[in-house]
Coordinates of C-alpha atoms and ligand atoms in Angstrom, one line a residue:
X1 CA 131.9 -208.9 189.2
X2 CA 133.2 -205.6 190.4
X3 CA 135.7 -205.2 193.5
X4 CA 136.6 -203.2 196.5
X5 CA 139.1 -200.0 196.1
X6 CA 141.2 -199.6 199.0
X7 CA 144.3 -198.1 199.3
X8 CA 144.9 -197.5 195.4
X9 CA 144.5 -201.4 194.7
X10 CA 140.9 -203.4 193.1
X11 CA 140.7 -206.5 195.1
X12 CA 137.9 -208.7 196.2
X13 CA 136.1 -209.1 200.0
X14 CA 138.4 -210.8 202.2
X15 CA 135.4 -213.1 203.1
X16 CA 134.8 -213.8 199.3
X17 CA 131.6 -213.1 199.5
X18 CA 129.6 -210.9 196.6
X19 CA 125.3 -209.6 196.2
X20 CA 124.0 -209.2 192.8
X21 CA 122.4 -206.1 191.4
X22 CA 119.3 -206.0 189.1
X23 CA 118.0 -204.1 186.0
X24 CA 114.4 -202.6 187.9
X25 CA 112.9 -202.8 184.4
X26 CA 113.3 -206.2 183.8
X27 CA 114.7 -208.0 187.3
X28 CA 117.4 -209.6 185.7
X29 CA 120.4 -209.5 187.8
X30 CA 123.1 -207.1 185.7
X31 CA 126.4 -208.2 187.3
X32 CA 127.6 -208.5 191.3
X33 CA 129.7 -206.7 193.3
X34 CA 132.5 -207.7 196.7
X35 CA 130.3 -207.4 199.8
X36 CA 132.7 -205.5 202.3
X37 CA 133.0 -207.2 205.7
X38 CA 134.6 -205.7 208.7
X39 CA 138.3 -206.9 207.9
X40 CA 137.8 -204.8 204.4
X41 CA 136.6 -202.2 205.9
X42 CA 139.2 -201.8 208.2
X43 CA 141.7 -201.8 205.4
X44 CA 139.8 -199.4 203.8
X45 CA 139.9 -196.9 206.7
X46 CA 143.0 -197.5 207.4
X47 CA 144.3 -196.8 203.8
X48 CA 142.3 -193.8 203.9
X49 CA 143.8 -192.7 207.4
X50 CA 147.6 -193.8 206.2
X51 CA 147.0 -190.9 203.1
X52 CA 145.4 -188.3 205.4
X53 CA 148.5 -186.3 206.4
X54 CA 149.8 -185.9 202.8
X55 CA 146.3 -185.4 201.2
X56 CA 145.6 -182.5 204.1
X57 CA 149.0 -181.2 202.7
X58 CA 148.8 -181.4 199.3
X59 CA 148.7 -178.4 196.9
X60 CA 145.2 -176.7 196.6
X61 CA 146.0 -175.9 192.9
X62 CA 146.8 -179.6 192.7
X63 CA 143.6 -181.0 194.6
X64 CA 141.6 -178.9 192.4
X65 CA 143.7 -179.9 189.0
X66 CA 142.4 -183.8 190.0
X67 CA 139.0 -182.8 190.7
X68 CA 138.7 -180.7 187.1
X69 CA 140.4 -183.7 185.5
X70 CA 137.3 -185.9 187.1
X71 CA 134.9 -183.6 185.8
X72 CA 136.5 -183.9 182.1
X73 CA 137.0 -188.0 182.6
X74 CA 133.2 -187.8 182.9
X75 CA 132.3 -186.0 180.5
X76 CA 134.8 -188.6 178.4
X77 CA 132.7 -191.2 179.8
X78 CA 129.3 -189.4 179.5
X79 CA 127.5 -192.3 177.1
X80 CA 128.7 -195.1 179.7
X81 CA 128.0 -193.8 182.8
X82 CA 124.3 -192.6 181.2
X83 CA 123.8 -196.0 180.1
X84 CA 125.2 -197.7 183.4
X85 CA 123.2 -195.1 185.9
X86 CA 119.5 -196.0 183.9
X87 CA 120.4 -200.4 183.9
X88 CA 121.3 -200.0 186.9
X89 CA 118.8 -197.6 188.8
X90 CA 115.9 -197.3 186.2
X91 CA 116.5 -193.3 185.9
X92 CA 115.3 -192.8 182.6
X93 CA 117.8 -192.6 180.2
X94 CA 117.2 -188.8 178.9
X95 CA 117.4 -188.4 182.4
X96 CA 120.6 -189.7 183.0
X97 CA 122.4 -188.0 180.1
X98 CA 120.9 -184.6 180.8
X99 CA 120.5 -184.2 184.7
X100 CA 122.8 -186.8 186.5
X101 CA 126.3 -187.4 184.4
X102 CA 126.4 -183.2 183.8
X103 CA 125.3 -182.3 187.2
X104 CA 128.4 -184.5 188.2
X105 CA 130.5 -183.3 186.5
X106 CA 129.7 -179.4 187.4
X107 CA 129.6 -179.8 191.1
X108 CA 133.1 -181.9 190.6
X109 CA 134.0 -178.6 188.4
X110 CA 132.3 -176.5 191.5
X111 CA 134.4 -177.5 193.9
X112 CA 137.8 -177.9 192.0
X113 CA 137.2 -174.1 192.1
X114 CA 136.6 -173.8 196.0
X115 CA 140.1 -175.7 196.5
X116 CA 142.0 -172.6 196.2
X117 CA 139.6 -170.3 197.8
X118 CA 139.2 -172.3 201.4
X119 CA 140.3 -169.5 203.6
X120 CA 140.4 -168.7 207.4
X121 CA 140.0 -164.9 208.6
X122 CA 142.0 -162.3 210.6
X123 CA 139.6 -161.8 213.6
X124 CA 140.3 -159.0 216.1
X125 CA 140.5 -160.0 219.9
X126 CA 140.8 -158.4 222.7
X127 CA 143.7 -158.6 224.2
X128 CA 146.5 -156.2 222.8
X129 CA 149.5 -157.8 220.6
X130 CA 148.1 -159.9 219.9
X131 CA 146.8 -161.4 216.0
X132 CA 144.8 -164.4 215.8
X133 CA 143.7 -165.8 212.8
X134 CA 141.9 -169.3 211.4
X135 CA 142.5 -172.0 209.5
X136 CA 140.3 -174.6 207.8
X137 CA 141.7 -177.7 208.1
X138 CA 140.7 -181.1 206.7
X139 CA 138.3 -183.3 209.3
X140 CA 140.0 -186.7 208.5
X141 CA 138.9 -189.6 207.4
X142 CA 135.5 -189.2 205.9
X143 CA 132.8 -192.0 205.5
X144 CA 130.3 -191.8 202.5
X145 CA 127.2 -193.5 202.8
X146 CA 124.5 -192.9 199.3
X147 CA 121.3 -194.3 198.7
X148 CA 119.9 -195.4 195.4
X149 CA 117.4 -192.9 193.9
X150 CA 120.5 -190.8 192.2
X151 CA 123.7 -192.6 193.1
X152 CA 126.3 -190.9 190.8
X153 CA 125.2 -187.5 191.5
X154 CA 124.9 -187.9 195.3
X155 CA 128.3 -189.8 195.3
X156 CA 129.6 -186.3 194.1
X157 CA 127.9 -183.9 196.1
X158 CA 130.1 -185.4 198.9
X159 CA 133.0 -186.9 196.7
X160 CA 134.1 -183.3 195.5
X161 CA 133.6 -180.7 199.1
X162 CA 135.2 -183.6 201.3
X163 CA 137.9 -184.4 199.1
X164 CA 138.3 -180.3 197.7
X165 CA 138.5 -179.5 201.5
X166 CA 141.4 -182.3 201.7
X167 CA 140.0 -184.9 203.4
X168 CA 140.4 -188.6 202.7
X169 CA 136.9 -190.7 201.9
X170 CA 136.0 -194.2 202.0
X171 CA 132.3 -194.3 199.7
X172 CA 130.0 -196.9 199.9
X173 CA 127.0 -196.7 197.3
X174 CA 123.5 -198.8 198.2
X175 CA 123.5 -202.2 197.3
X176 CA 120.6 -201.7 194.9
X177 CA 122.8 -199.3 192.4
X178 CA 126.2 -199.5 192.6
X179 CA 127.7 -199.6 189.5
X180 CA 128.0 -195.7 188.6
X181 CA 130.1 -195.3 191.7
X182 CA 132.1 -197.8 190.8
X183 CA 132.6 -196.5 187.9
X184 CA 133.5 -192.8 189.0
X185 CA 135.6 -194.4 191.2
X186 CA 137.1 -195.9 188.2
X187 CA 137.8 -192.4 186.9
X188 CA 138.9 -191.2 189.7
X189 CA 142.1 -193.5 190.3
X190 CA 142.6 -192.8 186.3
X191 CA 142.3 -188.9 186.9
X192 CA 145.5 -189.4 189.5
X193 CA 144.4 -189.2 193.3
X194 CA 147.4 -190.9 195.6
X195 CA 146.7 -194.1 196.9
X196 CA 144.6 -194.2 199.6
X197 CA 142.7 -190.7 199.2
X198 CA 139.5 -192.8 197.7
X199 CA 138.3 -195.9 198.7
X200 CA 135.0 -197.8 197.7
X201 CA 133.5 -200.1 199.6
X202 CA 130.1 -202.2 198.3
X203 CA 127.7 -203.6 200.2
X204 CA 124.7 -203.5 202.5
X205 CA 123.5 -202.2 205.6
X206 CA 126.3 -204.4 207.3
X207 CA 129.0 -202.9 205.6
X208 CA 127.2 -199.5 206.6
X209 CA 127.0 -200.3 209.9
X210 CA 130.5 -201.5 210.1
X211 CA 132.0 -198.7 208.6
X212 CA 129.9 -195.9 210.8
X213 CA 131.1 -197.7 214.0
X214 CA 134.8 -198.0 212.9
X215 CA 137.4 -195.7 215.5
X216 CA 138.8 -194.3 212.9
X217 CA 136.6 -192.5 211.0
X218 CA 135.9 -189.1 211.6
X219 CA 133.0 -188.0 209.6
X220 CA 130.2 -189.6 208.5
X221 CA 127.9 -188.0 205.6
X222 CA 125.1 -189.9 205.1
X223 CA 122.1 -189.7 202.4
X224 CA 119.0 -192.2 203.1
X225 CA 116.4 -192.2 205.0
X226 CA 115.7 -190.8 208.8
X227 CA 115.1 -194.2 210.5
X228 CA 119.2 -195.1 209.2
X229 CA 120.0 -191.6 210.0
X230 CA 119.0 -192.0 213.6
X231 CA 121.0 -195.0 214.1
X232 CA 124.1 -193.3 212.9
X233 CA 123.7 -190.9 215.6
X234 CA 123.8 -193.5 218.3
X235 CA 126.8 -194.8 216.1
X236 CA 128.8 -191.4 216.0
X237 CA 128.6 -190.6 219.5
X238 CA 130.9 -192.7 221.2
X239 CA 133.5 -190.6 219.5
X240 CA 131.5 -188.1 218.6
X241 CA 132.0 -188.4 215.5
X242 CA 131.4 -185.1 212.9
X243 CA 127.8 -186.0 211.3
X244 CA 126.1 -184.9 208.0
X245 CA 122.8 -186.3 207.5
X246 CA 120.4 -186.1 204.1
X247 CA 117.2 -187.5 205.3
X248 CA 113.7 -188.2 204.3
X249 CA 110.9 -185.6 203.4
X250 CA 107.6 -185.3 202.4
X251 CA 107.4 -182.0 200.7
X252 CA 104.1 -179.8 200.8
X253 CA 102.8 -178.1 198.0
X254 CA 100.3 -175.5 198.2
X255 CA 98.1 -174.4 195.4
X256 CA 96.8 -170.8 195.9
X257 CA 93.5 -170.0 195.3
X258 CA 95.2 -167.6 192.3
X259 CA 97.5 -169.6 190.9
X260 CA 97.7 -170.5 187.3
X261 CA 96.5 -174.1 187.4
X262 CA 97.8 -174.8 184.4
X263 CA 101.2 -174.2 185.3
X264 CA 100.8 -175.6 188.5
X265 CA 99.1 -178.9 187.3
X266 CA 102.4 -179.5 184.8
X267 CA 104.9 -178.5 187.4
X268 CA 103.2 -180.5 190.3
X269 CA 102.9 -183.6 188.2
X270 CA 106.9 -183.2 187.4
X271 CA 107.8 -182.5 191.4
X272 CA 106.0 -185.3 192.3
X273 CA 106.6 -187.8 189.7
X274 CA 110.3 -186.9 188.3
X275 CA 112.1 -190.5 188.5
X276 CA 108.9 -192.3 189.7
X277 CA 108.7 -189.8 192.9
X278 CA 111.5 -191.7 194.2
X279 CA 113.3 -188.0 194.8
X280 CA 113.8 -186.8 198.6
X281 CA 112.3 -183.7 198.1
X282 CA 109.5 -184.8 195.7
X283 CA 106.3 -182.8 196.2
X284 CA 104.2 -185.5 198.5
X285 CA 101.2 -183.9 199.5
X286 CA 99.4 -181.0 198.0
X287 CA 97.1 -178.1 199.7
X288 CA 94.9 -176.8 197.5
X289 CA 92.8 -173.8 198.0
X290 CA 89.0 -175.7 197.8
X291 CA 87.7 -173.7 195.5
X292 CA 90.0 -175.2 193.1
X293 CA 90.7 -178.8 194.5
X294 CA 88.1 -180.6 192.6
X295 CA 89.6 -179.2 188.9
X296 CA 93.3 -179.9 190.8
X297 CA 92.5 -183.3 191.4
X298 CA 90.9 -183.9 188.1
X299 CA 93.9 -182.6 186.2
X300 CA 96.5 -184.4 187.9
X301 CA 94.6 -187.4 187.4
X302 CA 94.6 -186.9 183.6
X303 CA 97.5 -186.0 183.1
X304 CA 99.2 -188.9 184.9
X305 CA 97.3 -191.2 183.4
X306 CA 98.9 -189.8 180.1
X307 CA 102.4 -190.4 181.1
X308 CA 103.9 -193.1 179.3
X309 CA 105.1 -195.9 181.8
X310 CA 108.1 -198.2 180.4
X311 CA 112.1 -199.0 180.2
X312 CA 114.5 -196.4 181.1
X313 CA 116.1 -196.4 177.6
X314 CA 113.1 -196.4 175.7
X315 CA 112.8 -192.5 174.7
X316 CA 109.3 -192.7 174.6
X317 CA 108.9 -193.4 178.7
X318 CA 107.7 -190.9 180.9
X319 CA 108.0 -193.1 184.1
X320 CA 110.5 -195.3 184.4
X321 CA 110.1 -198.6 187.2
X322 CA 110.7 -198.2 190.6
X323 CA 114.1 -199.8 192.1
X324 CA 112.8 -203.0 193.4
X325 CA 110.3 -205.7 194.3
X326 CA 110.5 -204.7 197.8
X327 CA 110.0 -201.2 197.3
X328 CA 107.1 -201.4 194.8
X329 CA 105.7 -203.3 197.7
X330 CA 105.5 -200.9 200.1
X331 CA 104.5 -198.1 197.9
X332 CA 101.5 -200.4 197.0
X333 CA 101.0 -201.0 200.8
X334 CA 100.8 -197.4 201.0
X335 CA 98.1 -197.0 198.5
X336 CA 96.3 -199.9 199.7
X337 CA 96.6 -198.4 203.3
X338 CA 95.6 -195.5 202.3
X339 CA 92.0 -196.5 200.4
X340 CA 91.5 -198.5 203.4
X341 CA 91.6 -195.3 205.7
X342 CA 88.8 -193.7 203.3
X343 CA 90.8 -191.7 200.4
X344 CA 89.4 -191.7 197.1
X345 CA 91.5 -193.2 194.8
X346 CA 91.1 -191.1 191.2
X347 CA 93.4 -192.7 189.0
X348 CA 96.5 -195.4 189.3
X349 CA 97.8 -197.2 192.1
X350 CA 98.9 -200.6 191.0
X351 CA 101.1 -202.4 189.4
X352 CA 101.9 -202.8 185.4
X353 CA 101.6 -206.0 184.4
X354 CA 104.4 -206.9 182.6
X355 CA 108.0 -207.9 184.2
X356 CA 110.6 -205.7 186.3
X357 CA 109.1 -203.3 188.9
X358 CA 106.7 -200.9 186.9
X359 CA 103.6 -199.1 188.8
X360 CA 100.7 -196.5 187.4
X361 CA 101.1 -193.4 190.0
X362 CA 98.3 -192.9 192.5
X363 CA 96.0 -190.0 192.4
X364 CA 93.9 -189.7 195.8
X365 CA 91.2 -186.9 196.6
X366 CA 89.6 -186.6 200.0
X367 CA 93.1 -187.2 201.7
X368 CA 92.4 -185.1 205.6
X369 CA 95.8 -184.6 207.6
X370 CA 95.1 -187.2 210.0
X371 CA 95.9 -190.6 207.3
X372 CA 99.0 -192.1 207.0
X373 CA 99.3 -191.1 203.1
X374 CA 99.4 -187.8 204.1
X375 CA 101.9 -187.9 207.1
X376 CA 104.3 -190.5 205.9
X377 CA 107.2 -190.9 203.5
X378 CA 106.4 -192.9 200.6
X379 CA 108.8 -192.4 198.5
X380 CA 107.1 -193.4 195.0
X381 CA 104.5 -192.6 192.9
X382 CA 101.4 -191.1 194.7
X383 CA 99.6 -188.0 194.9
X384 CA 97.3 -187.2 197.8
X385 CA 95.1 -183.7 197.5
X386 CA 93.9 -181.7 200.3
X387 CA 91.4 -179.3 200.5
X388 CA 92.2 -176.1 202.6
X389 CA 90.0 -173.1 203.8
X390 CA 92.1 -170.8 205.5
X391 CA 95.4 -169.5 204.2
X392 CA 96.9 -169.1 208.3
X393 CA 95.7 -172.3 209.1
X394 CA 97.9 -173.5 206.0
X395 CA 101.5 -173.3 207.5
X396 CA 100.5 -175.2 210.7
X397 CA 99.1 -178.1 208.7
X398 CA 102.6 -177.8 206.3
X399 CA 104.9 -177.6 209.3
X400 CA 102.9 -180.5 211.2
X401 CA 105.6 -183.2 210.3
X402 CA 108.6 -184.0 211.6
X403 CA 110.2 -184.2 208.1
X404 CA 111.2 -180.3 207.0
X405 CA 113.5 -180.9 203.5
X406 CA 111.7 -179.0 200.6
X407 CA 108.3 -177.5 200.0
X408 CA 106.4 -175.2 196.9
X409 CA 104.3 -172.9 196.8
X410 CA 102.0 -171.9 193.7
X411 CA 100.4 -168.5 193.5
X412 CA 100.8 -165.1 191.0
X413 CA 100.7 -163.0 194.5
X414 CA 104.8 -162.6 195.5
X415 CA 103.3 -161.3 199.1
X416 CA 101.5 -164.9 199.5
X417 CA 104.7 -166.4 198.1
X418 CA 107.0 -164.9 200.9
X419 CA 105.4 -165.1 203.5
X420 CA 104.4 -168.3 203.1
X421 CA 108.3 -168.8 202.2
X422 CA 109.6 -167.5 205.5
X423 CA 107.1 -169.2 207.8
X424 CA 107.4 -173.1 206.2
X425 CA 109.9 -175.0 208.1
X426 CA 111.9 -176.4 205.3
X427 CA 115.7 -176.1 204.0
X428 CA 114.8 -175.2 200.0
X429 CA 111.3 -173.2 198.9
X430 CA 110.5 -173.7 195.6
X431 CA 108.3 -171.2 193.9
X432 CA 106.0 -171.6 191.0
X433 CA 108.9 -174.3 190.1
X434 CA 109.5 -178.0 190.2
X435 CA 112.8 -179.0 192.7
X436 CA 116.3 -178.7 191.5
X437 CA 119.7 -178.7 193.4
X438 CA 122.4 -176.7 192.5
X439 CA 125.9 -176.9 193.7
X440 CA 126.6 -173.2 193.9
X441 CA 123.3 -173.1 196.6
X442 CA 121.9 -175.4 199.5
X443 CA 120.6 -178.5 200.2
X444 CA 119.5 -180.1 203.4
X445 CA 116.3 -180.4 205.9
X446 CA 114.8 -179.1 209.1
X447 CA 113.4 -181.3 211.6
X448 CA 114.0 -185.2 211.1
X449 CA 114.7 -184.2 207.2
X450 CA 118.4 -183.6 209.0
X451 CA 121.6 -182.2 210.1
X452 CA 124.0 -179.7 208.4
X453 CA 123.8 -178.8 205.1
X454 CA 125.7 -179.8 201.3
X455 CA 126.2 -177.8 198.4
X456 CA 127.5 -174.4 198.1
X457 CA 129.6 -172.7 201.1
X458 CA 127.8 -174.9 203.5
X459 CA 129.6 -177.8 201.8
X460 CA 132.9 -176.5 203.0
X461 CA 131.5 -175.8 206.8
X462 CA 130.7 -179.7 206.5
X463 CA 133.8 -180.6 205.8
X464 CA 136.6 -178.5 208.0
X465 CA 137.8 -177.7 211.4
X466 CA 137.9 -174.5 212.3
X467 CA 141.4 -173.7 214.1
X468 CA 142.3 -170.3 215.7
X469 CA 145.7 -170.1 216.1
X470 CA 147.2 -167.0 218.8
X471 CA 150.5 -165.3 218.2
X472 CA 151.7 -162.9 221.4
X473 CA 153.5 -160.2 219.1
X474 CA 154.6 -157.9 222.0
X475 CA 158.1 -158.4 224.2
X476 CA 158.2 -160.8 226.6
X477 CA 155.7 -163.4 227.1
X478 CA 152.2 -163.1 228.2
Ligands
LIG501 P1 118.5 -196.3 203.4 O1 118.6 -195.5 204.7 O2 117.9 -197.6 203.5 O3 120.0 -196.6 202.9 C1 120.9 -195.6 202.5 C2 122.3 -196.1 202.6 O4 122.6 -196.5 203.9 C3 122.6 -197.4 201.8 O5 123.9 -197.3 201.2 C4 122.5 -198.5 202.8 O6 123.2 -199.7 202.5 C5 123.1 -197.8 204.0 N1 122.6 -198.3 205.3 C6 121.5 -199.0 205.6 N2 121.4 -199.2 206.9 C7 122.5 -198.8 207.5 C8 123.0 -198.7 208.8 N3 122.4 -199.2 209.8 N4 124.2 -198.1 209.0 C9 124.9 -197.5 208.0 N5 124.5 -197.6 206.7 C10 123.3 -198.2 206.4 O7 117.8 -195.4 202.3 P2 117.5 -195.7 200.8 O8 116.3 -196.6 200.9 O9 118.7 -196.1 200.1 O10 117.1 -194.3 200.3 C11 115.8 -193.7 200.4 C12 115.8 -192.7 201.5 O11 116.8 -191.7 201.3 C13 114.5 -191.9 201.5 O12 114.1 -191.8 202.9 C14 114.9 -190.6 201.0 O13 114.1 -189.5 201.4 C15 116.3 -190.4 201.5 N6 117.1 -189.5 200.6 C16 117.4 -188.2 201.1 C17 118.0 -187.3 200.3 C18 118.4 -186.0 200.8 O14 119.1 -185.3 200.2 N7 117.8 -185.5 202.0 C19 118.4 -187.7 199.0 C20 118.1 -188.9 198.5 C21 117.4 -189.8 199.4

């Protein structure tokens, strides 16, 4: 049984109550957790608002010491959190030790380094005798709201900007995989942050919900999907809250008529399958040139087949499960849906019989723009091919969603790549590559895939005020 972490102190729900989590590969439940209610939640904000001043003032050197010091206490931890992360999640282990804990423990290391470097400018004005300059300050009292495809990394890409930028947080992981970030937050109270500067909260939608509508927080960053993310809108406006949003997607990727399919067959199968294609910015639906979409199709039938479903920490696994009954259901429903509307199922699409929440992924052919499976987010392990004709018709088709988060492009011509780059509505291009995030860049959507950005510089917009502060420097007063 794991705890809430409010105000420097582990201590169960006031209401005593707790929700299980489950190994996905084998649906046995793993441990539970303290389901926040609204009385722990206000502690926890309040905690978090009682250490704001301090935090805001606390050294930068010092801020970022504690955040290198996290990055090192993971890297101490590496084996555990690995381990914990694939139980917990069904991330594959090799997964987990190369990708996840590292990737933690840089952007933690990425932003220790932007502690120091948070700067306002000198800007000239009009009016002589006048300087005015900025400051960055701290936005308060942060809430953290992850979803479950890749809690521990997600927990840090807002963890380490909102806390580098001196904000207090109050985190509260999904209910489906919680145990990394309890974990890191484990570390992070050993690493040495003052009481009250991290919180964790566990729990549901309710405690969500709770913690989104509470006075006192001033931020809300939110990863999950758009539907939540809309409702959080309604829920920050009342006090307008400051609002970061990391929403769905369904990533296009086109195929050129000169690309090398070979390439483009091993990469697509990666973008769209990588951690059962439960990714945001997995590739989701794929344009192929029609000349080539029959030998496209075929190929990416193949070689899914050949991936090797089973556990997480069984090296030889390919795929690992999804995260739950409920979401293998709908990712069937999708499939089913979709032969229903007329798409030619190639390969895949149902369940592995054996226990915990495997499923063969779904090849279709024949997919036209108008069906479901190629307009909404599924989230799993399907692959719908469309034919196109005409390169300008292309980018209307791609920008035809309201989802805009990722989108790749697959050709040898950098003039196709380019242009195509510049006109698709999406916030990260990936060419002739699979998806990956990076600290030191961007990450965030267009349309319904979002608001505001994380990662990089655009990390530390997110997560400060912008002050300008006027000094009259000639006699008398103005
Ligand atoms: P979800 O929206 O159901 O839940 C996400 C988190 O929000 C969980 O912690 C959940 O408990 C909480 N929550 C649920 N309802 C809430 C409410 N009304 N108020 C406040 N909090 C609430 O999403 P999910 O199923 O966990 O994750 C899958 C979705 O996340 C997909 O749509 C995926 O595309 C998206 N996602 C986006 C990114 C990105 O960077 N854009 C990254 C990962 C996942």
């Amino acid at each position: 049984m794991s705890d809430l972490f409010i105000g420097g102190a582990w201590s169960p729900a006031a209401t005593g109550r707790s929700f299980p989590t489950l190994n996905p590969a084998d649906g046995t439940v793993i441990t539970t957790c303290a389901e926040a209610g609204p009385a722990d939640v206000d502690r926890a904000v309040g905690a978090a608002r009682e250490a704001a001043d301090a935090w805001a003032a606390h050294p930068e050197h010092l801020r970022a010491r504690l955040l290198w010091r996290v990055a090192d206490l993971i890297e101490a931890n590496a084996e555990e959190l690995a381990e914990l992360e694939s139980r917990d999640s069904g991330q594959l282990l090799g997964v987990a030790r190369e990708v996840s804990v590292p990737g933690t423990a840089e952007h933690f290391r990425y932003f220790a380094g932007w502690c120091t470097k948070i700067q306002g400018a000198v800007l000239p004005v009009a009016f002589p005798d006048t300087l005015h300059y900025t400051r960055r300050e701290p936005v308060g009292v942060c809430a953290l709201i992850t979803p479950w495809n890749f809690p521990l990394m997600i927990a840090a890409w807002k963890l380490a900007p909102a806390l580098a930028c001196g904000n207090t947080v109050i985190i509260k992981p999904a209910e489906q995989t919680p145990l990394s970030t309890v974990r890191l937050v484990e570390l992070m109270s050993e690493a040495g942050f003052p009481p009250g500067v991290v919180n964790l909260l566990t729990g549901g939608p309710g405690t969500g919900r709770a913690l989104a509508a509470h006075p006192a927080v001033d931020k809300i960053s939110f990863t999950g999907s758009t539907e939540v993310g809309r409702s959080l809108v309604s829920a920050a406006a009342g006090g307008l809250k400051r609002l970061t949003l990391e929403l769905g997607g369904k990533a296009p990727s086109i195929i050129a008529a000169d690309a090398d399919l070979d390439a483009a067959v091993a990469g697509n199968l990666t973008g769209a399958l990588f951690h059962s294609g439960q990714v945001c910015a997995a590739y989701a639906r794929f344009y192929v040139d029609r000349k080539r979409a029959d030998e496209f199709t075929e190929k990416m039938a193949a070689g899914a087949a050949a991936l090797r479903i089973g556990p997480g920490d069984d090296p030889a696994s390919w795929l690992g499960p999804l995260v739950s009954e409920e979401h293998l259901r709908s990712v069937d429903a999708h499939v089913r849906g979709a032969v229903y509307e007329g798409a030619d199922l190639v390969g895949g699409g149902r369940r592995v019989d054996r226990p915990g929440f495997f499923y063969e992924p779904a090849v279709f052919a024949g997919v036209t723009d108008d069906m479901a499976i190629a307009r909404e987010e599924v989230f799993g392990p399907v692959i719908p091919v469309l034919a196109y004709d005409d390169p300008d018709e292309l980018v209307a088709r791609a920008n035809a969603l309201e989802y805009g988060l990722a989108a790749s492009i697959w050709t040898r011509d950098l003039s196709t790549a380019h242009r195509l780059a510049a006109r698709i509505r999406a916030g990260a291009i990936f060419i002739n590559m699979i998806h990956v995030p990076d600290a030191a860049t961007t990450w965030g959507g267009y349309k319904a895939s979002g608001w505001g950005r994380e990662m990089g510089p655009y990390a530390i917009d997110a997560y400060t005020e912008v002050k300008g502060v006027w000094t009259h420097l000639g006699p008398g007063s103005r």
